[in-house]
Amino acid sequence: MLKEQMQPSIHIDRNILNDFSQAIELEWIETNGLGGYASSTVVCANTRRYHGILVSSGQGLNRFVLLSRLEEFLIFRGMRYDLSCNQYRETIHPGGHLLLAGFDRYPFPTFYYEFDHIRLKKEIFMPYGEETTVILYTLLTPGQGKLHIRPLIACRDYHSLTRENPALDPTVMAEKGKISLHPYPGMPTLIFHLHDGSFTGPPYWYRDFLYCRERERGLEEVEDLFSPGECILTLSSDHPVALVVTSGERDPDPPQRIRDREVKRREQILSSLEVRNTITESLALAADQFIIREKTGRAAILAGYPWFTDWGRDTMISLDGLLLCTGRHDEAKEILASYARLILYGLIPNRIVEGTGGCEYNTVDGSLLYLNAVDRYLKKTGDTDLLKSLFPLMEAVIQKYRGGTRFRIGMDPQDKLIYAGEPGLQLTWMDAKVGNWVVTPRMGKPVEVNALWHHALRRMASWAESLGIKRDYTSLAEKVRDYFNRRFWYSEGGFLYDVIDTDHGPDPSLRPNQILAVSLDSPLISRERAVRVMELVRRKLLTPFGLRSLNPDHPAYRKRYEGGPWERDSAYHQGTVWAWLIGPYIDACIKVLPDQVDIRILEPLIEQLKVYGIGTIGEIFDGDPPHKSGGCPAQAWSVAEVLRGYLALRNHLKVNKKKNSLT
């Protein structure tokens, strides 16, 4: 049973930390509000090419792993204690994970070392809006020691790996209290601020770090890292010390001041919550990590860490849970207005290309999801000024969908339904592609696209009326509803076709996309049909972590998301469970099965805050038990829809005066 308590708390104990195989399954991430981050495992042994203590974000979210990791050892009472651990090709060395007694996720990733009656605390955090990481050490045992830290730098694009090479410039520029390096042309300068410390050589390479997550993904998995020398800090029980690393954009404030400011900022985020408990606070802090302001000043939502950037579809699905549910209405408005300026051919961008800022417009559902996001914003805020400014743009979107636009996206004049698709393209959210093979092309009239189309027409009719504008949206919506019910209902199966008007006739695959025909506010199918859909989806697609992307009885079903790129991409939407789908599922249950839904349905997903991506929720899960987590360890729409679903269920139970075990 879920408990509601104040103050989020996630603790990992010694039993897990001292077991390397268990510990490296747990990852943490700290973000800086710019798209940069720090991330590793709970024992600070990197398992991905994307891990790093300072991963900076350049123009257009072009990220670089600057500082990969630290080699640390403590000299205390004449003894040396190695605090680090790494996985190499042949061994794990040193064994610093065996000295760890605890890990806390809040307020920052915090590591507690205990050995020979010595206790040491290490915190890692990033100040908002700065390319800076602070590593703060506090000795909790009386006495004084020397902390030796060797930075291991990569200075590369975060998608790539590096090996020992003569192109690296090892020159270190030393000034009072700091050292700086510029290893490669075109890369940011890396600066280490040594508070009460010194720096000494020699420089050398560390070779053959093994990143086991990359090996599992069928990708290159070995890297060499360069160390310019050793930082030595004097550590005492009454004087914490810090290593502060930046990309050279500005000199940082004192470490304790950074810490205090960041704690205060996060508390302000929590103070905006209408419902404050462990669940909402944890999810709100997770939500904050995806909300960024690029260096251009543009507000945006990142789809996931560590490798996704700014995706239009993900932004529109996530906007309600990340921003509206956390009281960040101004940022939601700013993002909606920003995307409105990017509309082209009636389409919002599918993604903003990292490094260039260019836009890709290959999505059929993105613009319809945009209108749905606007609808949710308006219902939450009543912002008529934004409606007035956006209505002409939204009307232009509708006209493009009616008359036709790129990629054969357009309304069929016969049945008023939306068709989309060209060979070699993947236009819906089920967008996996392997080489030239589109795994789920879904060319034709997809069910969720037409549910969104109907909903958009209903919203446009309502908005036009409120603005005193005469339009025909209601009559068109009625025709769409009529043809949708005639053409999408699969009588033999008792559910909705996934796609109609394909080259091979209607697609009877049982997929979760039809949930939107039930979950959206505008009624589309009869209650009788909706109940049949929901009962079948619950029986065949529902898992503890969301909905399967395909019925397990289907011959194309893939029960595991694993292997190399081809194997993983071919399973991505062929049975893999998607956490974000729990949101529409809950909406649909509240509408047609109000007495058969309980808040405990979210318990396994909320428990995910304690595993895989500690303090956040990952992207996907295997279709078959035990539903191992995979994909991005931190995914925006997973966090957003769990939080939104939780609040919707909580309100539903309150309104219906159900007995709620959480209160």
XYZ file of C-alpha atoms in Angstrom:
663
model
C 0.000 0.000 0.000
C 1.290 3.465 -0.909
C 2.018 5.826 1.943
C 1.808 9.583 1.898
C 4.576 11.207 3.904
C 6.261 14.557 3.655
C 9.819 14.890 2.340
C 10.919 12.542 -0.445
C 13.436 9.946 0.676
C 15.201 7.232 -1.305
C 17.987 5.327 0.417
C 20.178 2.519 -0.920
C 21.877 0.470 1.781
C 25.221 -1.275 2.069
C 23.889 -4.678 0.991
C 23.226 -3.389 -2.518
C 26.127 -0.943 -2.765
C 28.720 -3.571 -1.829
C 27.375 -5.930 -4.510
C 28.805 -4.473 -7.710
C 26.445 -6.386 -9.998
C 23.395 -4.970 -8.207
C 24.769 -1.467 -7.700
C 25.544 -0.788 -11.351
C 21.880 -1.409 -12.213
C 20.972 1.772 -10.315
C 21.671 5.151 -11.913
C 21.283 8.738 -10.752
C 21.136 12.004 -12.640
C 21.496 15.664 -11.666
C 20.573 18.343 -14.207
C 21.355 22.030 -14.606
C 18.314 23.474 -16.372
C 20.317 24.009 -19.573
C 20.217 20.460 -20.902
C 23.511 19.520 -19.252
C 23.788 16.965 -16.502
C 25.886 14.781 -14.213
C 25.092 11.071 -14.103
C 26.516 7.708 -13.099
C 25.644 4.671 -11.004
C 25.213 4.661 -7.225
C 28.831 3.501 -6.874
C 30.076 6.056 -9.459
C 31.268 3.341 -11.844
C 30.202 4.488 -15.293
C 28.263 1.954 -17.347
C 27.277 4.156 -20.302
C 29.131 6.402 -22.714
C 26.616 9.039 -21.621
C 27.677 8.996 -17.973
C 29.821 11.835 -16.692
C 30.390 14.208 -13.807
C 30.058 17.206 -16.140
C 28.161 16.779 -19.391
C 27.761 20.271 -20.791
C 25.195 21.511 -23.268
C 26.352 23.650 -26.143
C 24.273 25.640 -28.587
C 21.318 23.631 -29.851
C 21.647 21.045 -27.065
C 24.838 19.675 -28.575
C 26.193 17.875 -25.500
C 29.768 17.010 -24.556
C 31.080 14.649 -21.900
C 33.824 16.832 -20.464
C 34.636 15.271 -17.095
C 33.854 11.577 -17.204
C 34.693 10.549 -13.649
C 37.036 10.952 -10.672
C 39.631 8.665 -9.148
C 39.588 9.386 -5.401
C 41.512 8.133 -2.408
C 41.782 9.379 1.172
C 44.930 9.447 3.303
C 43.865 9.389 6.947
C 45.914 8.430 9.998
C 48.669 7.195 7.714
C 46.421 4.794 5.788
C 45.223 4.975 2.185
C 41.587 4.247 1.331
C 40.526 3.992 -2.308
C 37.016 5.389 -2.755
C 36.585 4.753 -6.489
C 35.601 1.738 -8.494
C 35.681 1.115 -12.234
C 34.891 -1.722 -14.542
C 37.727 -2.499 -16.939
C 37.971 -5.165 -19.616
C 39.502 -7.646 -17.210
C 38.622 -6.517 -13.687
C 36.873 -4.185 -11.274
C 39.377 -1.803 -9.694
C 39.680 -0.326 -7.187
C 37.062 -1.683 -4.793
C 35.740 1.562 -3.364
C 32.155 0.309 -3.564
C 32.999 -2.007 -0.650
C 33.536 1.063 1.548
C 30.098 2.526 0.776
C 27.563 2.303 3.592
C 24.687 4.246 2.030
C 23.380 6.339 -0.850
C 20.652 8.987 -0.555
C 18.960 10.529 -3.579
C 17.727 13.711 -1.897
C 18.403 16.558 -1.805
C 21.271 15.519 -4.097
C 23.054 12.257 -4.892
C 24.864 11.643 -1.592
C 27.374 8.880 -0.870
C 28.272 7.727 2.658
C 31.558 5.893 3.181
C 32.314 3.998 6.394
C 35.602 2.163 7.064
C 37.946 1.718 10.031
C 35.720 3.923 12.203
C 35.944 6.693 9.594
C 32.842 8.273 8.060
C 32.915 10.436 4.934
C 30.066 12.055 2.995
C 30.215 13.076 -0.670
C 27.525 15.122 -2.438
C 27.251 15.858 -6.149
C 25.056 18.708 -7.377
C 24.694 21.265 -10.157
C 23.561 24.893 -9.843
C 20.575 25.810 -12.012
C 21.491 27.660 -15.195
C 25.242 26.988 -15.021
C 27.583 24.481 -16.645
C 29.002 23.575 -13.260
C 29.222 20.489 -11.069
C 30.134 20.612 -7.390
C 31.584 17.594 -5.586
C 31.411 18.398 -1.876
C 33.206 16.248 0.726
C 32.443 16.314 4.440
C 34.476 14.326 6.989
C 32.097 13.090 9.679
C 34.871 11.730 11.912
C 37.136 13.943 14.074
C 40.558 14.459 12.536
C 42.231 15.630 9.355
C 43.219 13.921 6.122
C 44.293 14.444 2.549
C 41.857 13.777 -0.278
C 43.536 12.953 -3.598
C 41.389 13.349 -6.712
C 42.410 12.547 -10.280
C 39.981 13.963 -12.871
C 39.464 11.635 -15.838
C 38.417 13.642 -18.855
C 36.831 12.626 -22.149
C 36.047 15.967 -23.850
C 33.969 14.432 -26.634
C 30.495 14.384 -28.115
C 28.287 12.401 -25.763
C 27.248 9.892 -28.454
C 30.847 8.886 -29.159
C 33.822 7.302 -27.359
C 37.497 8.229 -27.280
C 40.765 6.308 -27.199
C 44.297 7.403 -26.338
C 45.421 9.745 -29.100
C 48.221 12.239 -29.873
C 45.752 14.998 -30.821
C 44.969 15.740 -27.170
C 46.733 18.805 -25.783
C 47.779 17.898 -22.190
C 48.727 21.471 -21.267
C 47.450 22.563 -17.860
C 47.220 26.242 -17.017
C 47.541 26.732 -13.263
C 46.427 29.802 -11.350
C 45.766 30.378 -7.661
C 42.905 28.081 -6.695
C 42.182 26.679 -10.154
C 43.537 24.837 -13.169
C 42.245 24.858 -16.748
C 42.604 22.630 -19.806
C 41.633 22.917 -23.440
C 42.356 19.420 -24.765
C 40.845 19.725 -28.248
C 40.049 22.625 -30.603
C 36.355 23.411 -30.722
C 35.657 21.925 -27.303
C 34.753 23.940 -24.188
C 37.522 24.813 -21.747
C 37.489 22.667 -18.624
C 38.268 24.454 -15.347
C 38.755 22.886 -11.922
C 38.370 25.154 -8.902
C 40.325 23.789 -5.958
C 38.998 25.147 -2.701
C 41.844 24.853 -0.177
C 43.810 22.536 -2.414
C 46.785 22.070 -4.716
C 47.512 20.374 -8.038
C 50.372 18.130 -9.083
C 51.320 15.746 -11.944
C 52.113 13.617 -13.726
C 49.497 13.307 -16.496
C 48.681 9.918 -18.001
C 45.979 7.895 -19.708
C 43.700 5.328 -18.088
C 42.886 2.627 -20.618
C 40.081 0.179 -21.342
C 37.157 1.329 -19.232
C 34.296 -1.054 -19.980
C 30.744 0.314 -20.261
C 28.539 -2.725 -19.774
C 25.259 -1.016 -20.782
C 26.786 -0.229 -24.181
C 27.892 -3.834 -24.590
C 24.335 -4.987 -23.822
C 23.042 -2.580 -26.475
C 25.377 -4.074 -29.088
C 27.501 -0.936 -29.312
C 31.183 -0.115 -28.868
C 31.859 -0.378 -25.146
C 35.513 0.485 -24.345
C 37.037 3.907 -23.723
C 40.328 5.484 -22.644
C 40.301 8.594 -20.436
C 42.991 11.191 -19.832
C 44.064 12.437 -16.404
C 45.974 15.761 -16.381
C 47.203 15.250 -12.822
C 46.090 15.074 -9.226
C 44.143 17.522 -7.054
C 44.958 17.346 -3.335
C 42.496 18.767 -0.817
C 43.000 19.068 2.932
C 39.926 17.665 4.628
C 38.998 18.026 8.303
C 35.917 17.342 10.394
C 35.189 21.043 10.818
C 35.968 22.102 7.259
C 34.203 20.491 4.229
C 36.074 20.805 0.938
C 34.929 20.826 -2.653
C 36.100 20.310 -6.181
C 34.103 22.519 -8.530
C 34.337 21.862 -12.252
C 33.006 24.218 -14.927
C 33.128 24.611 -18.680
C 34.713 28.011 -18.310
C 31.717 30.229 -18.897
C 31.941 31.952 -15.507
C 33.584 31.625 -12.118
C 31.261 29.802 -9.713
C 30.063 30.976 -6.326
C 31.420 29.312 -3.159
C 30.253 25.670 -2.949
C 28.108 26.044 0.170
C 26.347 29.064 -1.306
C 25.584 27.061 -4.465
C 24.236 24.242 -2.340
C 21.998 26.475 -0.236
C 20.644 28.257 -3.304
C 19.820 25.009 -5.071
C 18.081 23.539 -2.015
C 15.963 26.688 -1.801
C 15.097 26.536 -5.508
C 13.873 22.966 -5.214
C 11.812 23.764 -2.150
C 10.134 26.537 -4.145
C 9.172 23.974 -6.774
C 7.532 21.850 -4.099
C 5.769 24.824 -2.540
C 3.764 25.289 -5.772
C 2.170 21.846 -5.504
C -1.528 21.751 -4.643
C -1.039 18.281 -3.131
C 2.181 17.740 -1.172
C 3.225 14.268 -0.142
C 6.130 11.935 -0.811
C 4.696 10.877 -4.154
C 3.951 14.306 -5.613
C 7.158 15.821 -4.254
C 9.322 13.053 -5.711
C 7.584 13.271 -9.081
C 7.730 17.083 -9.121
C 11.491 16.993 -8.525
C 11.797 14.404 -11.291
C 9.663 16.609 -13.551
C 11.931 19.590 -12.929
C 14.862 17.805 -14.558
C 13.186 17.762 -17.980
C 12.240 21.464 -17.987
C 15.083 23.506 -19.383
C 15.902 26.896 -20.782
C 18.295 26.660 -23.689
C 21.184 29.080 -23.970
C 19.169 30.918 -26.615
C 16.614 31.663 -23.866
C 13.999 29.281 -25.277
C 12.063 27.203 -22.727
C 11.750 23.540 -23.645
C 11.037 20.034 -22.378
C 13.652 17.352 -22.956
C 12.144 14.004 -23.891
C 14.561 11.943 -21.819
C 18.011 11.545 -20.323
C 20.672 10.834 -21.196
C 20.276 10.754 -25.003
C 16.977 12.374 -26.044
C 16.601 16.091 -26.660
C 13.652 18.295 -27.668
C 10.851 16.281 -29.297
C 7.509 17.898 -30.179
C 5.278 14.882 -29.598
C 6.889 14.106 -26.246
C 6.602 17.745 -25.220
C 2.862 17.865 -25.869
C 2.179 14.592 -24.053
C 4.374 15.665 -21.130
C 3.311 19.292 -20.768
C 0.294 18.677 -18.516
C 2.045 16.403 -16.015
C 5.371 18.224 -15.922
C 4.114 21.810 -15.899
C 0.378 22.134 -15.297
C 0.296 19.578 -12.484
C 3.219 21.298 -10.773
C 1.874 24.836 -11.004
C 4.373 26.005 -13.640
C 1.762 27.614 -15.870
C 3.954 30.422 -17.181
C 6.498 27.978 -18.557
C 3.708 25.907 -20.133
C 2.381 29.024 -21.847
C 5.849 29.946 -23.055
C 6.445 26.506 -24.558
C 3.062 26.467 -26.306
C 3.748 29.911 -27.763
C 7.253 28.827 -28.799
C 5.975 25.787 -30.686
C 3.295 27.894 -32.353
C 6.059 29.933 -33.962
C 7.621 26.750 -35.334
C 4.485 25.448 -37.081
C 5.135 24.795 -40.769
C 2.812 23.099 -43.285
C 0.331 22.783 -40.398
C 2.830 20.618 -38.502
C 4.768 21.166 -35.312
C 8.326 19.811 -35.366
C 8.747 16.163 -34.552
C 12.096 17.113 -33.073
C 14.531 19.983 -32.822
C 17.785 18.636 -34.234
C 20.569 18.794 -31.660
C 23.535 20.912 -32.554
C 21.784 22.745 -35.397
C 18.467 23.963 -34.010
C 16.838 22.843 -37.267
C 13.407 21.206 -37.261
C 12.169 17.857 -38.561
C 8.438 17.860 -39.317
C 7.752 14.155 -39.898
C 4.851 13.607 -37.503
C 1.110 13.242 -38.076
C 0.005 13.256 -34.440
C 2.212 16.087 -33.140
C -0.022 19.000 -34.176
C -3.161 17.264 -32.901
C -1.408 16.578 -29.600
C -0.470 20.261 -29.576
C -4.138 21.247 -29.743
C -4.850 18.800 -26.921
C -2.065 20.358 -24.825
C -3.518 23.822 -25.478
C -6.925 22.524 -24.385
C -5.526 21.225 -21.106
C -3.681 24.473 -20.493
C -6.833 26.539 -21.090
C -8.927 24.339 -18.801
C -6.350 24.762 -16.061
C -5.764 28.502 -16.464
C -8.698 30.049 -18.351
C -6.142 32.102 -20.290
C -8.338 33.677 -22.974
C -5.525 35.945 -24.154
C -3.452 32.952 -25.210
C -6.492 31.401 -26.896
C -7.037 34.574 -28.921
C -3.420 34.662 -30.037
C -3.190 30.960 -30.889
C -6.604 30.431 -32.490
C -5.601 31.612 -36.003
C -2.566 29.321 -35.943
C -4.620 26.375 -34.735
C -7.198 27.107 -37.404
C -4.418 27.031 -39.988
C -3.402 23.601 -38.671
C -6.952 22.321 -39.117
C -7.120 23.714 -42.637
C -3.870 21.998 -43.583
C -5.155 18.685 -42.226
C -8.422 19.157 -44.136
C -6.787 20.144 -47.415
C -3.685 18.000 -47.166
C -0.059 18.638 -46.297
C 3.296 16.872 -46.385
C 3.737 13.082 -46.212
C 0.205 12.546 -47.587
C -1.249 13.774 -44.307
C -4.781 14.930 -44.972
C -8.507 14.393 -44.618
C -10.176 11.890 -46.892
C -13.061 13.836 -48.484
C -15.202 10.696 -48.465
C -15.180 9.766 -44.786
C -13.545 12.893 -43.285
C -10.894 10.761 -41.543
C -7.171 11.549 -41.551
C -4.849 9.519 -43.754
C -1.067 9.670 -43.427
C 2.001 7.877 -44.661
C 4.625 7.439 -47.332
C 6.966 4.475 -47.837
C 10.050 4.644 -45.639
C 8.510 7.022 -43.090
C 7.200 6.537 -39.577
C 4.799 9.341 -38.733
C 3.062 8.152 -35.567
C 4.480 7.738 -32.071
C 5.208 4.092 -32.955
C 8.210 5.329 -34.889
C 10.896 2.623 -34.800
C 12.997 2.280 -37.928
C 15.937 -0.058 -38.590
C 17.926 1.075 -41.603
C 15.328 1.307 -44.373
C 12.891 -0.971 -42.536
C 10.023 0.853 -40.841
C 8.977 -1.640 -38.147
C 5.448 -0.310 -37.659
C 4.742 1.907 -40.707
C 1.012 2.223 -39.965
C 0.361 3.854 -43.348
C -3.311 4.562 -43.654
C -5.716 5.971 -41.078
C -4.372 5.294 -37.550
C -6.949 5.014 -34.790
C -5.347 7.408 -32.277
C -4.730 10.040 -34.959
C -8.406 10.075 -35.835
C -9.445 10.132 -32.196
C -7.216 13.195 -31.781
C -8.647 14.666 -35.000
C -12.188 14.378 -33.670
C -11.140 15.860 -30.340
C -9.380 18.763 -32.082
C -12.508 19.574 -34.100
C -14.639 19.554 -30.952
C -12.203 21.888 -29.197
C -12.070 24.217 -32.198
C -15.854 24.395 -32.247
C -15.938 25.275 -28.562
C -13.169 27.859 -28.877
C -14.753 29.466 -31.929
C -18.020 29.806 -30.069
C -16.329 31.353 -27.033
C -14.566 33.857 -29.313
C -17.748 34.661 -31.238
C -16.441 33.183 -34.500
C -18.787 31.226 -36.816
C -17.287 27.985 -38.097
C -18.463 24.522 -39.246
C -16.319 22.467 -36.895
C -19.272 20.880 -35.078
C -20.854 19.449 -38.204
C -17.492 18.148 -39.405
C -16.816 16.572 -35.998
C -20.190 14.805 -36.171
C -19.301 13.327 -39.558
C -15.908 12.211 -38.250
C -17.595 10.544 -35.268
C -20.101 8.772 -37.495
C -17.518 7.442 -39.951
C -15.078 6.575 -37.156
C -17.652 4.281 -35.549
C -18.642 2.748 -38.856
C -15.130 2.108 -40.100
C -12.951 1.451 -37.058
C -15.142 -0.951 -35.108
C -13.877 -4.517 -35.467
C -17.014 -6.520 -34.692
C -15.346 -9.908 -34.694
C -12.764 -8.865 -32.126
C -14.884 -6.457 -30.115
C -12.376 -3.618 -30.319
C -11.077 -0.929 -32.691
C -8.868 -1.556 -35.693
C -5.409 -0.085 -35.218
C -5.186 1.264 -38.782
C -7.680 1.224 -41.644
C -7.240 1.806 -45.371
C -3.827 0.180 -45.441
C -2.556 -1.600 -48.558
C -3.591 -4.858 -46.897
C -6.962 -3.821 -45.530
C -7.806 -2.926 -41.908
C -5.205 -3.910 -39.324
C -6.822 -5.928 -36.507
C -3.715 -5.923 -34.291
C -4.715 -5.307 -30.699
C -2.643 -2.281 -29.684
C -3.028 0.410 -27.013
C -3.570 3.256 -29.497
C -7.336 2.778 -29.379
C -7.297 3.902 -25.735
C -7.375 7.515 -26.956
C -10.795 6.913 -28.486
C -12.007 6.378 -24.924
C -9.734 8.601 -22.850
C -10.083 11.964 -24.621
C -12.697 14.367 -23.297
C -14.799 14.443 -26.460
C -17.087 11.336 -26.562
C -16.312 9.286 -29.652
C -17.600 5.723 -29.218
C -20.560 4.371 -27.269
C -20.182 3.404 -23.638
C -20.908 -0.231 -24.516
C -18.074 -0.312 -27.025
C -15.766 1.622 -24.720
C -16.307 -0.916 -21.930
C -15.535 -3.799 -24.308
C -12.345 -2.057 -25.440
C -11.235 -1.386 -21.876
C -11.922 -4.898 -20.663
C -9.910 -6.374 -23.540
C -7.060 -3.905 -23.101
C -6.965 -4.651 -19.392
C -6.886 -8.393 -20.040
C -4.326 -8.423 -22.856
C -2.223 -5.261 -22.682
C -2.185 -4.002 -19.103
C 0.903 -4.803 -17.015
C 2.051 -3.392 -13.651
C 4.161 -0.818 -15.545
C 1.860 0.403 -18.291
C 0.429 -1.015 -21.504
C 2.031 -3.433 -23.913
C 2.408 -2.066 -27.415
C 1.054 -5.287 -28.919
C -1.121 -8.210 -27.883
C 1.065 -11.127 -26.649
C -0.996 -13.481 -28.837
C 0.133 -11.701 -32.001
C 2.785 -13.588 -34.034
C 4.961 -10.435 -34.209
C 4.991 -10.007 -30.415
C 8.443 -9.576 -28.869
C 8.605 -10.394 -25.184
C 12.010 -8.830 -24.468
C 13.588 -5.501 -25.372
C 17.234 -6.525 -25.632
C 20.181 -7.097 -27.939
C 21.763 -4.880 -30.562
C 20.124 -1.937 -32.355
C 18.218 -4.148 -34.817
C 16.846 -6.456 -32.129
C 15.890 -3.602 -29.812
C 14.282 -1.416 -32.451
C 12.309 -4.340 -33.833
C 10.877 -4.924 -30.333
C 10.314 -1.247 -29.497
C 6.611 -1.235 -30.447
C 5.990 -4.945 -30.833
C 5.115 -5.816 -27.251
C 7.384 -3.552 -25.217
C 5.546 -1.864 -22.336
C 5.337 1.943 -22.332
C 4.903 3.647 -18.975
C 3.343 6.825 -20.399
C 0.297 4.905 -21.613
C -0.843 4.475 -18.009
C -2.096 8.081 -18.152
C -4.632 7.607 -20.987
C -5.545 4.227 -19.509
C -6.457 5.855 -16.174
C -8.444 8.576 -17.971
C -10.386 5.914 -19.848
C -11.056 3.883 -16.699
C -12.361 6.938 -14.860
C -14.781 7.570 -17.736
C -16.207 4.089 -18.338
C -15.127 1.874 -15.419
C -15.195 4.358 -12.516
C -15.864 1.708 -9.878
C -13.113 -0.620 -11.085
C -10.066 1.618 -10.864
C -7.968 2.132 -7.757
C -4.959 4.281 -7.056
C -2.956 1.163 -6.261
C -2.642 0.582 -10.001
C 0.202 3.122 -9.904
C 2.116 1.534 -7.054
C 4.613 -0.419 -9.235
C 5.402 2.643 -11.355
C 5.844 4.874 -8.320
C 8.139 2.241 -6.841
C 10.236 2.671 -9.996
C 11.519 5.881 -8.421
C 13.717 3.599 -6.308
C 15.182 1.497 -9.133
C 16.882 1.908 -12.520
C 16.929 5.723 -12.724
C 16.891 6.583 -9.010
C 14.435 9.435 -8.374
C 12.862 9.277 -11.831
C 10.992 6.830 -14.089
C 12.372 5.121 -17.165
C 11.050 4.795 -20.675
C 9.994 1.184 -21.261
C 9.720 -2.331 -19.831
C 9.819 -5.831 -21.263
C 6.458 -7.140 -22.414
C 6.821 -10.358 -20.425
C 7.348 -10.701 -16.661
C 9.323 -9.673 -14.735
C 9.037 -6.633 -17.051
C 12.659 -5.546 -16.806
C 13.114 -1.789 -17.285
C 14.977 -0.508 -20.330
C 15.496 2.387 -22.687
C 16.162 5.823 -21.216
C 16.460 5.639 -17.405
C 14.752 9.057 -17.157
C 11.812 9.708 -19.512
C 9.706 12.876 -19.495
C 6.352 11.450 -20.512
C 6.677 8.532 -18.077
C 7.139 10.912 -15.147
C 4.473 13.289 -16.482
C 1.743 10.720 -16.995
C 2.362 8.952 -13.696
C 2.040 12.259 -11.840
C -0.988 13.369 -13.854
C -2.599 9.942 -13.496
C -1.969 9.911 -9.762
C -3.608 13.315 -9.276
C -6.529 12.375 -11.551
C -7.172 9.169 -9.620
C -6.827 10.921 -6.292
C -9.372 13.534 -7.344
C -11.686 10.877 -8.792
C -11.713 8.940 -5.550
C -12.234 12.114 -3.566
C -15.108 13.312 -5.734
C -16.765 9.916 -5.650
C -16.174 9.644 -1.904
C -14.418 6.328 -2.311
C -12.574 4.865 0.625
C -8.992 5.851 -0.056
C -6.253 4.024 1.726
C -3.837 6.888 1.021
C -5.579 9.530 3.123
